[in-house]
mmCIF file with all atom_site columns, N, CA and C in Angstrom:
data_model
loop_
_atom_site.group_PDB
_atom_site.id
_atom_site.type_symbol
_atom_site.label_atom_id
_atom_site.label_alt_id
_atom_site.label_comp_id
_atom_site.label_asym_id
_atom_site.label_entity_id
_atom_site.label_seq_id
_atom_site.pdbx_PDB_ins_code
_atom_site.Cartn_x
_atom_site.Cartn_y
_atom_site.Cartn_z
_atom_site.occupancy
_atom_site.B_iso_or_equiv
_atom_site.pdbx_formal_charge
_atom_site.auth_seq_id
_atom_site.auth_comp_id
_atom_site.auth_asym_id
_atom_site.auth_atom_id
_atom_site.pdbx_PDB_model_num
ATOM 1   N N  . MET A 1 1  ? 16.852  1.609   -22.018 1.00 0.00 ? 250 MET A N  1
ATOM 2   C CA . MET A 1 1  ? 16.528  2.446   -20.879 1.00 0.00 ? 250 MET A CA 1
ATOM 3   C C  . MET A 1 1  ? 15.306  1.866   -20.165 1.00 0.00 ? 250 MET A C  1
ATOM 4   N N  . ALA A 1 2  ? 15.345  1.871   -18.842 1.00 0.00 ? 251 ALA A N  1
ATOM 5   C CA . ALA A 1 2  ? 14.252  1.312   -18.042 1.00 0.00 ? 251 ALA A CA 1
ATOM 6   C C  . ALA A 1 2  ? 13.030  2.221   -18.096 1.00 0.00 ? 251 ALA A C  1
ATOM 7   N N  . LYS A 1 3  ? 11.864  1.590   -18.137 1.00 0.00 ? 252 LYS A N  1
ATOM 8   C CA . LYS A 1 3  ? 10.617  2.338   -18.152 1.00 0.00 ? 252 LYS A CA 1
ATOM 9   C C  . LYS A 1 3  ? 10.318  2.822   -16.743 1.00 0.00 ? 252 LYS A C  1
ATOM 10  N N  . LYS A 1 4  ? 10.006  4.098   -16.596 1.00 0.00 ? 253 LYS A N  1
ATOM 11  C CA . LYS A 1 4  ? 9.725   4.675   -15.283 1.00 0.00 ? 253 LYS A CA 1
ATOM 12  C C  . LYS A 1 4  ? 8.315   4.300   -14.839 1.00 0.00 ? 253 LYS A C  1
ATOM 13  N N  . ASP A 1 5  ? 8.198   3.830   -13.602 1.00 0.00 ? 254 ASP A N  1
ATOM 14  C CA . ASP A 1 5  ? 6.902   3.466   -13.029 1.00 0.00 ? 254 ASP A CA 1
ATOM 15  C C  . ASP A 1 5  ? 6.209   4.734   -12.553 1.00 0.00 ? 254 ASP A C  1
ATOM 16  N N  . THR A 1 6  ? 5.071   5.053   -13.131 1.00 0.00 ? 255 THR A N  1
ATOM 17  C CA . THR A 1 6  ? 4.361   6.275   -12.771 1.00 0.00 ? 255 THR A CA 1
ATOM 18  C C  . THR A 1 6  ? 3.299   6.042   -11.707 1.00 0.00 ? 255 THR A C  1
ATOM 19  N N  . THR A 1 7  ? 3.206   4.821   -11.187 1.00 0.00 ? 256 THR A N  1
ATOM 20  C CA . THR A 1 7  ? 2.186   4.540   -10.186 1.00 0.00 ? 256 THR A CA 1
ATOM 21  C C  . THR A 1 7  ? 2.663   4.811   -8.763  1.00 0.00 ? 256 THR A C  1
ATOM 22  N N  . THR A 1 8  ? 3.920   5.120   -8.573  1.00 0.00 ? 257 THR A N  1
ATOM 23  C CA . THR A 1 8  ? 4.432   5.424   -7.235  1.00 0.00 ? 257 THR A CA 1
ATOM 24  C C  . THR A 1 8  ? 5.090   6.799   -7.225  1.00 0.00 ? 257 THR A C  1
ATOM 25  N N  . LYS A 1 9  ? 5.108   7.405   -6.064  1.00 0.00 ? 258 LYS A N  1
ATOM 26  C CA . LYS A 1 9  ? 5.767   8.698   -5.878  1.00 0.00 ? 258 LYS A CA 1
ATOM 27  C C  . LYS A 1 9  ? 6.774   8.550   -4.752  1.00 0.00 ? 258 LYS A C  1
ATOM 28  N N  . SER A 1 10 ? 7.874   9.229   -4.863  1.00 0.00 ? 259 SER A N  1
ATOM 29  C CA . SER A 1 10 ? 8.898   9.217   -3.824  1.00 0.00 ? 259 SER A CA 1
ATOM 30  C C  . SER A 1 10 ? 8.840   10.516  -3.041  1.00 0.00 ? 259 SER A C  1
ATOM 31  N N  . PHE A 1 11 ? 9.176   10.418  -1.749  1.00 0.00 ? 260 PHE A N  1
ATOM 32  C CA . PHE A 1 11 ? 9.275   11.616  -0.927  1.00 0.00 ? 260 PHE A CA 1
ATOM 33  C C  . PHE A 1 11 ? 10.211  11.335  0.236   1.00 0.00 ? 260 PHE A C  1
ATOM 34  N N  . ILE A 1 12 ? 10.691  12.379  0.858   1.00 0.00 ? 261 ILE A N  1
ATOM 35  C CA . ILE A 1 12 ? 11.590  12.251  1.999   1.00 0.00 ? 261 ILE A CA 1
ATOM 36  C C  . ILE A 1 12 ? 10.765  12.259  3.275   1.00 0.00 ? 261 ILE A C  1
ATOM 37  N N  . LEU A 1 13 ? 11.080  11.347  4.172   1.00 0.00 ? 262 LEU A N  1
ATOM 38  C CA . LEU A 1 13 ? 10.384  11.248  5.450   1.00 0.00 ? 262 LEU A CA 1
ATOM 39  C C  . LEU A 1 13 ? 11.405  11.429  6.567   1.00 0.00 ? 262 LEU A C  1
ATOM 40  N N  . ARG A 1 14 ? 11.162  12.380  7.418   1.00 0.00 ? 263 ARG A N  1
ATOM 41  C CA . ARG A 1 14 ? 12.019  12.582  8.584   1.00 0.00 ? 263 ARG A CA 1
ATOM 42  C C  . ARG A 1 14 ? 11.335  11.922  9.771   1.00 0.00 ? 263 ARG A C  1
ATOM 43  N N  . ILE A 1 15 ? 12.072  11.061  10.468  1.00 0.00 ? 264 ILE A N  1
ATOM 44  C CA . ILE A 1 15 ? 11.491  10.295  11.557  1.00 0.00 ? 264 ILE A CA 1
ATOM 45  C C  . ILE A 1 15 ? 12.548  10.123  12.649  1.00 0.00 ? 264 ILE A C  1
ATOM 46  N N  . ASP A 1 16 ? 12.122  10.168  13.901  1.00 0.00 ? 265 ASP A N  1
ATOM 47  C CA . ASP A 1 16 ? 13.103  10.048  14.976  1.00 0.00 ? 265 ASP A CA 1
ATOM 48  C C  . ASP A 1 16 ? 13.690  8.641   15.013  1.00 0.00 ? 265 ASP A C  1
ATOM 49  N N  . SER A 1 17 ? 14.878  8.520   15.573  1.00 0.00 ? 266 SER A N  1
ATOM 50  C CA . SER A 1 17 ? 15.609  7.250   15.515  1.00 0.00 ? 266 SER A CA 1
ATOM 51  C C  . SER A 1 17 ? 14.925  6.127   16.293  1.00 0.00 ? 266 SER A C  1
ATOM 52  N N  . ALA A 1 18 ? 14.279  6.415   17.402  1.00 0.00 ? 267 ALA A N  1
ATOM 53  C CA . ALA A 1 18 ? 13.599  5.368   18.171  1.00 0.00 ? 267 ALA A CA 1
ATOM 54  C C  . ALA A 1 18 ? 12.434  4.781   17.371  1.00 0.00 ? 267 ALA A C  1
ATOM 55  N N  . THR A 1 19 ? 11.682  5.644   16.705  1.00 0.00 ? 268 THR A N  1
ATOM 56  C CA . THR A 1 19 ? 10.571  5.167   15.876  1.00 0.00 ? 268 THR A CA 1
ATOM 57  C C  . THR A 1 19 ? 11.097  4.357   14.701  1.00 0.00 ? 268 THR A C  1
ATOM 58  N N  . MET A 1 20 ? 12.178  4.832   14.081  1.00 0.00 ? 269 MET A N  1
ATOM 59  C CA . MET A 1 20 ? 12.755  4.117   12.951  1.00 0.00 ? 269 MET A CA 1
ATOM 60  C C  . MET A 1 20 ? 13.278  2.750   13.379  1.00 0.00 ? 269 MET A C  1
ATOM 61  N N  . ASP A 1 21 ? 13.899  2.681   14.530  1.00 0.00 ? 270 ASP A N  1
ATOM 62  C CA . ASP A 1 21 ? 14.377  1.394   15.051  1.00 0.00 ? 270 ASP A CA 1
ATOM 63  C C  . ASP A 1 21 ? 13.219  0.421   15.235  1.00 0.00 ? 270 ASP A C  1
ATOM 64  N N  . ALA A 1 22 ? 12.108  0.916   15.771  1.00 0.00 ? 271 ALA A N  1
ATOM 65  C CA . ALA A 1 22 ? 10.934  0.061   15.979  1.00 0.00 ? 271 ALA A CA 1
ATOM 66  C C  . ALA A 1 22 ? 10.369  -0.419  14.646  1.00 0.00 ? 271 ALA A C  1
ATOM 67  N N  . ILE A 1 23 ? 10.324  0.455   13.650  1.00 0.00 ? 272 ILE A N  1
ATOM 68  C CA . ILE A 1 23 ? 9.810   0.083   12.325  1.00 0.00 ? 272 ILE A CA 1
ATOM 69  C C  . ILE A 1 23 ? 10.723  -0.941  11.673  1.00 0.00 ? 272 ILE A C  1
ATOM 70  N N  . GLU A 1 24 ? 12.028  -0.745  11.783  1.00 0.00 ? 273 GLU A N  1
ATOM 71  C CA . GLU A 1 24 ? 12.981  -1.695  11.201  1.00 0.00 ? 273 GLU A CA 1
ATOM 72  C C  . GLU A 1 24 ? 12.855  -3.074  11.849  1.00 0.00 ? 273 GLU A C  1
ATOM 73  N N  . LYS A 1 25 ? 12.678  -3.119  13.163  1.00 0.00 ? 274 LYS A N  1
ATOM 74  C CA . LYS A 1 25 ? 12.519  -4.400  13.855  1.00 0.00 ? 274 LYS A CA 1
ATOM 75  C C  . LYS A 1 25 ? 11.213  -5.072  13.427  1.00 0.00 ? 274 LYS A C  1
ATOM 76  N N  . TRP A 1 26 ? 10.141  -4.301  13.373  1.00 0.00 ? 275 TRP A N  1
ATOM 77  C CA . TRP A 1 26 ? 8.846   -4.823  12.941  1.00 0.00 ? 275 TRP A CA 1
ATOM 78  C C  . TRP A 1 26 ? 8.947   -5.387  11.525  1.00 0.00 ? 275 TRP A C  1
ATOM 79  N N  . ALA A 1 27 ? 9.609   -4.646  10.634  1.00 0.00 ? 276 ALA A N  1
ATOM 80  C CA . ALA A 1 27 ? 9.782   -5.096  9.250   1.00 0.00 ? 276 ALA A CA 1
ATOM 81  C C  . ALA A 1 27 ? 10.546  -6.418  9.210   1.00 0.00 ? 276 ALA A C  1
ATOM 82  N N  . ALA A 1 28 ? 11.613  -6.513  9.976   1.00 0.00 ? 277 ALA A N  1
ATOM 83  C CA . ALA A 1 28 ? 12.402  -7.752  10.012  1.00 0.00 ? 277 ALA A CA 1
ATOM 84  C C  . ALA A 1 28 ? 11.572  -8.916  10.536  1.00 0.00 ? 277 ALA A C  1
ATOM 85  N N  . ASP A 1 29 ? 10.754  -8.658  11.546  1.00 0.00 ? 278 ASP A N  1
ATOM 86  C CA . ASP A 1 29 ? 9.893   -9.701  12.113  1.00 0.00 ? 278 ASP A CA 1
ATOM 87  C C  . ASP A 1 29 ? 8.901   -10.238 11.086  1.00 0.00 ? 278 ASP A C  1
ATOM 88  N N  . GLU A 1 30 ? 8.497   -9.400  10.141  1.00 0.00 ? 279 GLU A N  1
ATOM 89  C CA . GLU A 1 30 ? 7.503   -9.788  9.134   1.00 0.00 ? 279 GLU A CA 1
ATOM 90  C C  . GLU A 1 30 ? 8.123   -10.051 7.763   1.00 0.00 ? 279 GLU A C  1
ATOM 91  N N  . PHE A 1 31 ? 9.468   -10.138 7.728   1.00 0.00 ? 280 PHE A N  1
ATOM 92  C CA . PHE A 1 31 ? 10.204  -10.428 6.492   1.00 0.00 ? 280 PHE A CA 1
ATOM 93  C C  . PHE A 1 31 ? 9.894   -9.425  5.382   1.00 0.00 ? 280 PHE A C  1
ATOM 94  N N  . ARG A 1 32 ? 9.805   -8.150  5.757   1.00 0.00 ? 281 ARG A N  1
ATOM 95  C CA . ARG A 1 32 ? 9.595   -7.070  4.795   1.00 0.00 ? 281 ARG A CA 1
ATOM 96  C C  . ARG A 1 32 ? 10.783  -6.123  4.849   1.00 0.00 ? 281 ARG A C  1
ATOM 97  N N  . SER A 1 33 ? 10.946  -5.339  3.789   1.00 0.00 ? 282 SER A N  1
ATOM 98  C CA . SER A 1 33 ? 11.906  -4.244  3.832   1.00 0.00 ? 282 SER A CA 1
ATOM 99  C C  . SER A 1 33 ? 11.303  -3.134  4.684   1.00 0.00 ? 282 SER A C  1
ATOM 100 N N  . THR A 1 34 ? 12.151  -2.225  5.119   1.00 0.00 ? 283 THR A N  1
ATOM 101 C CA . THR A 1 34 ? 11.638  -1.083  5.889   1.00 0.00 ? 283 THR A CA 1
ATOM 102 C C  . THR A 1 34 ? 10.660  -0.285  5.042   1.00 0.00 ? 283 THR A C  1
ATOM 103 N N  . ASN A 1 35 ? 10.982  -0.069  3.787   1.00 0.00 ? 284 ASN A N  1
ATOM 104 C CA . ASN A 1 35 ? 10.087  0.664   2.889   1.00 0.00 ? 284 ASN A CA 1
ATOM 105 C C  . ASN A 1 35 ? 8.758   -0.083  2.733   1.00 0.00 ? 284 ASN A C  1
ATOM 106 N N  . GLY A 1 36 ? 8.828   -1.386  2.538   1.00 0.00 ? 285 GLY A N  1
ATOM 107 C CA . GLY A 1 36 ? 7.617   -2.188  2.413   1.00 0.00 ? 285 GLY A CA 1
ATOM 108 C C  . GLY A 1 36 ? 6.768   -2.129  3.670   1.00 0.00 ? 285 GLY A C  1
ATOM 109 N N  . GLN A 1 37 ? 7.418   -2.126  4.826   1.00 0.00 ? 286 GLN A N  1
ATOM 110 C CA . GLN A 1 37 ? 6.681   -2.047  6.088   1.00 0.00 ? 286 GLN A CA 1
ATOM 111 C C  . GLN A 1 37 ? 5.977   -0.706  6.217   1.00 0.00 ? 286 GLN A C  1
ATOM 112 N N  . LEU A 1 38 ? 6.664   0.377   5.866   1.00 0.00 ? 287 LEU A N  1
ATOM 113 C CA . LEU A 1 38 ? 6.040   1.702   5.920   1.00 0.00 ? 287 LEU A CA 1
ATOM 114 C C  . LEU A 1 38 ? 4.856   1.792   4.968   1.00 0.00 ? 287 LEU A C  1
ATOM 115 N N  . GLN A 1 39 ? 5.002   1.226   3.772   1.00 0.00 ? 288 GLN A N  1
ATOM 116 C CA . GLN A 1 39 ? 3.884   1.224   2.826   1.00 0.00 ? 288 GLN A CA 1
ATOM 117 C C  . GLN A 1 39 ? 2.704   0.435   3.392   1.00 0.00 ? 288 GLN A C  1
ATOM 118 N N  . TRP A 1 40 ? 2.971   -0.699  4.023   1.00 0.00 ? 289 TRP A N  1
ATOM 119 C CA . TRP A 1 40 ? 1.913   -1.519  4.608   1.00 0.00 ? 289 TRP A CA 1
ATOM 120 C C  . TRP A 1 40 ? 1.219   -0.773  5.751   1.00 0.00 ? 289 TRP A C  1
ATOM 121 N N  . ILE A 1 41 ? 2.003   -0.136  6.621   1.00 0.00 ? 290 ILE A N  1
ATOM 122 C CA . ILE A 1 41 ? 1.431   0.610   7.750   1.00 0.00 ? 290 ILE A CA 1
ATOM 123 C C  . ILE A 1 41 ? 0.503   1.712   7.236   1.00 0.00 ? 290 ILE A C  1
ATOM 124 N N  . ILE A 1 42 ? 0.956   2.448   6.240   1.00 0.00 ? 291 ILE A N  1
ATOM 125 C CA . ILE A 1 42 ? 0.152   3.540   5.688   1.00 0.00 ? 291 ILE A CA 1
ATOM 126 C C  . ILE A 1 42 ? -1.109  2.992   5.022   1.00 0.00 ? 291 ILE A C  1
ATOM 127 N N  . SER A 1 43 ? -0.958  1.935   4.225   1.00 0.00 ? 292 SER A N  1
ATOM 128 C CA . SER A 1 43 ? -2.119  1.339   3.545   1.00 0.00 ? 292 SER A CA 1
ATOM 129 C C  . SER A 1 43 ? -3.153  0.837   4.541   1.00 0.00 ? 292 SER A C  1
ATOM 130 N N  . GLU A 1 44 ? -2.694  0.175   5.603   1.00 0.00 ? 293 GLU A N  1
ATOM 131 C CA . GLU A 1 44 ? -3.609  -0.328  6.619   1.00 0.00 ? 293 GLU A CA 1
ATOM 132 C C  . GLU A 1 44 ? -4.342  0.810   7.330   1.00 0.00 ? 293 GLU A C  1
ATOM 133 N N  . ALA A 1 45 ? -3.625  1.872   7.653   1.00 0.00 ? 294 ALA A N  1
ATOM 134 C CA . ALA A 1 45 ? -4.258  3.020   8.318   1.00 0.00 ? 294 ALA A CA 1
ATOM 135 C C  . ALA A 1 45 ? -5.303  3.652   7.399   1.00 0.00 ? 294 ALA A C  1
ATOM 136 N N  . LEU A 1 46 ? -4.979  3.801   6.123   1.00 0.00 ? 295 LEU A N  1
ATOM 137 C CA . LEU A 1 46 ? -5.939  4.362   5.167   1.00 0.00 ? 295 LEU A CA 1
ATOM 138 C C  . LEU A 1 46 ? -7.152  3.459   5.004   1.00 0.00 ? 295 LEU A C  1
ATOM 139 N N  . ARG A 1 47 ? -6.930  2.146   4.928   1.00 0.00 ? 296 ARG A N  1
ATOM 140 C CA . ARG A 1 47 ? -8.034  1.202   4.766   1.00 0.00 ? 296 ARG A CA 1
ATOM 141 C C  . ARG A 1 47 ? -8.949  1.222   5.990   1.00 0.00 ? 296 ARG A C  1
ATOM 142 N N  . ARG A 1 48 ? -8.361  1.180   7.185   1.00 0.00 ? 297 ARG A N  1
ATOM 143 C CA . ARG A 1 48 ? -9.169  1.167   8.415   1.00 0.00 ? 297 ARG A CA 1
ATOM 144 C C  . ARG A 1 48 ? -9.999  2.430   8.578   1.00 0.00 ? 297 ARG A C  1
ATOM 145 N N  . ASN A 1 49 ? -9.489  3.536   8.097   1.00 0.00 ? 298 ASN A N  1
ATOM 146 C CA . ASN A 1 49 ? -10.193 4.805   8.238   1.00 0.00 ? 298 ASN A CA 1
ATOM 147 C C  . ASN A 1 49 ? -10.999 5.168   6.993   1.00 0.00 ? 298 ASN A C  1
ATOM 148 N N  . ARG A 1 50 ? -11.139 4.189   6.106   1.00 0.00 ? 299 ARG A N  1
ATOM 149 C CA . ARG A 1 50 ? -11.914 4.356   4.868   1.00 0.00 ? 299 ARG A CA 1
ATOM 150 C C  . ARG A 1 50 ? -11.502 5.594   4.087   1.00 0.00 ? 299 ARG A C  1
ATOM 151 N N  . ARG A 1 51 ? -10.194 5.746   3.922   1.00 0.00 ? 300 ARG A N  1
ATOM 152 C CA . ARG A 1 51 ? -9.649  6.885   3.180   1.00 0.00 ? 300 ARG A CA 1
ATOM 153 C C  . ARG A 1 51 ? -9.166  6.515   1.788   1.00 0.00 ? 300 ARG A C  1
ATOM 154 N N  . LEU A 1 52 ? -9.204  5.231   1.448   1.00 0.00 ? 301 LEU A N  1
ATOM 155 C CA . LEU A 1 52 ? -8.788  4.813   0.114   1.00 0.00 ? 301 LEU A CA 1
ATOM 156 C C  . LEU A 1 52 ? -9.958  4.955   -0.844  1.00 0.00 ? 301 LEU A C  1
ATOM 157 N N  . PRO A 1 53 ? -9.688  5.285   -2.108  1.00 0.00 ? 302 PRO A N  1
ATOM 158 C CA . PRO A 1 53 ? -10.792 5.356   -3.075  1.00 0.00 ? 302 PRO A CA 1
ATOM 159 C C  . PRO A 1 53 ? -11.398 3.976   -3.266  1.00 0.00 ? 302 PRO A C  1
ATOM 160 N N  . LYS A 1 54 ? -12.691 3.937   -3.525  1.00 0.00 ? 303 LYS A N  1
ATOM 161 C CA . LYS A 1 54 ? -13.376 2.664   -3.740  1.00 0.00 ? 303 LYS A CA 1
ATOM 162 C C  . LYS A 1 54 ? -12.822 2.015   -4.998  1.00 0.00 ? 303 LYS A C  1
ATOM 163 N N  . GLN A 1 55 ? -12.583 0.711   -4.915  1.00 0.00 ? 304 GLN A N  1
ATOM 164 C CA . GLN A 1 55 ? -12.088 -0.029  -6.068  1.00 0.00 ? 304 GLN A CA 1
ATOM 165 C C  . GLN A 1 55 ? -13.252 -0.640  -6.805  1.00 0.00 ? 304 GLN A C  1
ATOM 166 N N  . ARG A 1 56 ? -13.185 -0.589  -8.127  1.00 0.00 ? 305 ARG A N  1
ATOM 167 C CA . ARG A 1 56 ? -14.230 -1.202  -8.942  1.00 0.00 ? 305 ARG A CA 1
ATOM 168 C C  . ARG A 1 56 ? -14.069 -2.708  -8.908  1.00 0.00 ? 305 ARG A C  1
ATOM 169 N N  . LYS A 1 57 ? -15.190 -3.403  -8.836  1.00 0.00 ? 306 LYS A N  1
ATOM 170 C CA . LYS A 1 57 ? -15.142 -4.854  -8.910  1.00 0.00 ? 306 LYS A CA 1
ATOM 171 C C  . LYS A 1 57 ? -14.980 -5.248  -10.366 1.00 0.00 ? 306 LYS A C  1
ATOM 172 N N  . GLU A 1 58 ? -13.964 -6.066  -10.627 1.00 0.00 ? 307 GLU A N  1
ATOM 173 C CA . GLU A 1 58 ? -13.770 -6.548  -11.988 1.00 0.00 ? 307 GLU A CA 1
ATOM 174 C C  . GLU A 1 58 ? -14.541 -7.837  -12.157 1.00 0.00 ? 307 GLU A C  1
ATOM 175 N N  . LYS A 1 59 ? -15.055 -8.061  -13.344 1.00 0.00 ? 308 LYS A N  1
ATOM 176 C CA . LYS A 1 59 ? -15.807 -9.280  -13.626 1.00 0.00 ? 308 LYS A CA 1
ATOM 177 C C  . LYS A 1 59 ? -14.869 -10.464 -13.572 1.00 0.00 ? 308 LYS A C  1
ATOM 178 N N  . SER A 1 60 ? -15.364 -11.548 -13.014 1.00 0.00 ? 309 SER A N  1
ATOM 179 C CA . SER A 1 60 ? -14.553 -12.757 -12.965 1.00 0.00 ? 309 SER A CA 1
ATOM 180 C C  . SER A 1 60 ? -14.429 -13.337 -14.364 1.00 0.00 ? 309 SER A C  1
ATOM 181 N N  . ALA A 1 61 ? -13.479 -14.224 -14.546 1.00 0.00 ? 310 ALA A N  1
ATOM 182 C CA . ALA A 1 61 ? -13.187 -14.781 -15.872 1.00 0.00 ? 310 ALA A CA 1
ATOM 183 C C  . ALA A 1 61 ? -14.379 -15.506 -16.475 1.00 0.00 ? 310 ALA A C  1
ATOM 184 N N  . GLY A 1 62 ? -15.215 -16.125 -15.647 1.00 0.00 ? 311 GLY A N  1
ATOM 185 C CA . GLY A 1 62 ? -16.358 -16.886 -16.150 1.00 0.00 ? 311 GLY A CA 1
ATOM 186 C C  . GLY A 1 62 ? -17.558 -16.027 -16.477 1.00 0.00 ? 311 GLY A C  1
ATOM 187 N N  . GLU A 1 63 ? -17.545 -14.784 -16.024 1.00 0.00 ? 312 GLU A N  1
ATOM 188 C CA . GLU A 1 63 ? -18.701 -13.898 -16.235 1.00 0.00 ? 312 GLU A CA 1
ATOM 189 C C  . GLU A 1 63 ? -18.623 -13.254 -17.602 1.00 0.00 ? 312 GLU A C  1
ATOM 190 N N  . GLU A 1 64 ? -19.738 -13.172 -18.261 1.00 0.00 ? 313 GLU A N  1
ATOM 191 C CA . GLU A 1 64 ? -19.779 -12.532 -19.571 1.00 0.00 ? 313 GLU A CA 1
ATOM 192 C C  . GLU A 1 64 ? -20.631 -11.281 -19.501 1.00 0.00 ? 313 GLU A C  1
ATOM 193 N N  . ALA A 1 65 ? -20.340 -10.335 -20.367 1.00 0.00 ? 314 ALA A N  1
ATOM 194 C CA . ALA A 1 65 ? -21.129 -9.114  -20.466 1.00 0.00 ? 314 ALA A CA 1
ATOM 195 C C  . ALA A 1 65 ? -22.464 -9.477  -21.088 1.00 0.00 ? 314 ALA A C  1
ATOM 196 N N  . PRO A 1 66 ? -23.528 -8.765  -20.712 1.00 0.00 ? 315 PRO A N  1
ATOM 197 C CA . PRO A 1 66 ? -24.837 -9.041  -21.314 1.00 0.00 ? 315 PRO A CA 1
ATOM 198 C C  . PRO A 1 66 ? -24.805 -8.802  -22.815 1.00 0.00 ? 315 PRO A C  1
ATOM 199 N N  . ALA A 1 67 ? -25.508 -9.652  -23.541 1.00 0.00 ? 316 ALA A N  1
ATOM 200 C CA . ALA A 1 67 ? -25.546 -9.523  -24.995 1.00 0.00 ? 316 ALA A CA 1
ATOM 201 C C  . ALA A 1 67 ? -26.444 -8.366  -25.389 1.00 0.00 ? 316 ALA A C  1
ATOM 202 N N  . THR A 1 68 ? -26.026 -7.626  -26.377 1.00 0.00 ? 317 THR A N  1
ATOM 203 C CA . THR A 1 68 ? -26.855 -6.524  -26.897 1.00 0.00 ? 317 THR A CA 1
ATOM 204 C C  . THR A 1 68 ? -27.151 -6.798  -28.360 1.00 0.00 ? 317 THR A C  1
ATOM 205 N N  . ASP A 1 69 ? -28.389 -6.719  -28.731 1.00 0.00 ? 318 ASP A N  1
ATOM 206 C CA . ASP A 1 69 ? -28.801 -6.965  -30.125 1.00 0.00 ? 318 ASP A CA 1
ATOM 207 C C  . ASP A 1 69 ? -29.235 -5.699  -30.777 1.00 0.00 ? 318 ASP A C  1
#
């Protein structure tokens, strides 16, 4: 049995046909699926408006934690 991905949520979106046509064309122009294009549009809008939670900076591979004695 396939493991369910809990990092995404599904929902129904109602959108007028002219807007959907424009999104589908835009997605094709950028070699994305329509779903991928919608996710990108939403992510970009959230990022530009500073609505995404702050991401923690992960230490690079060469960085070590300070030694504790």
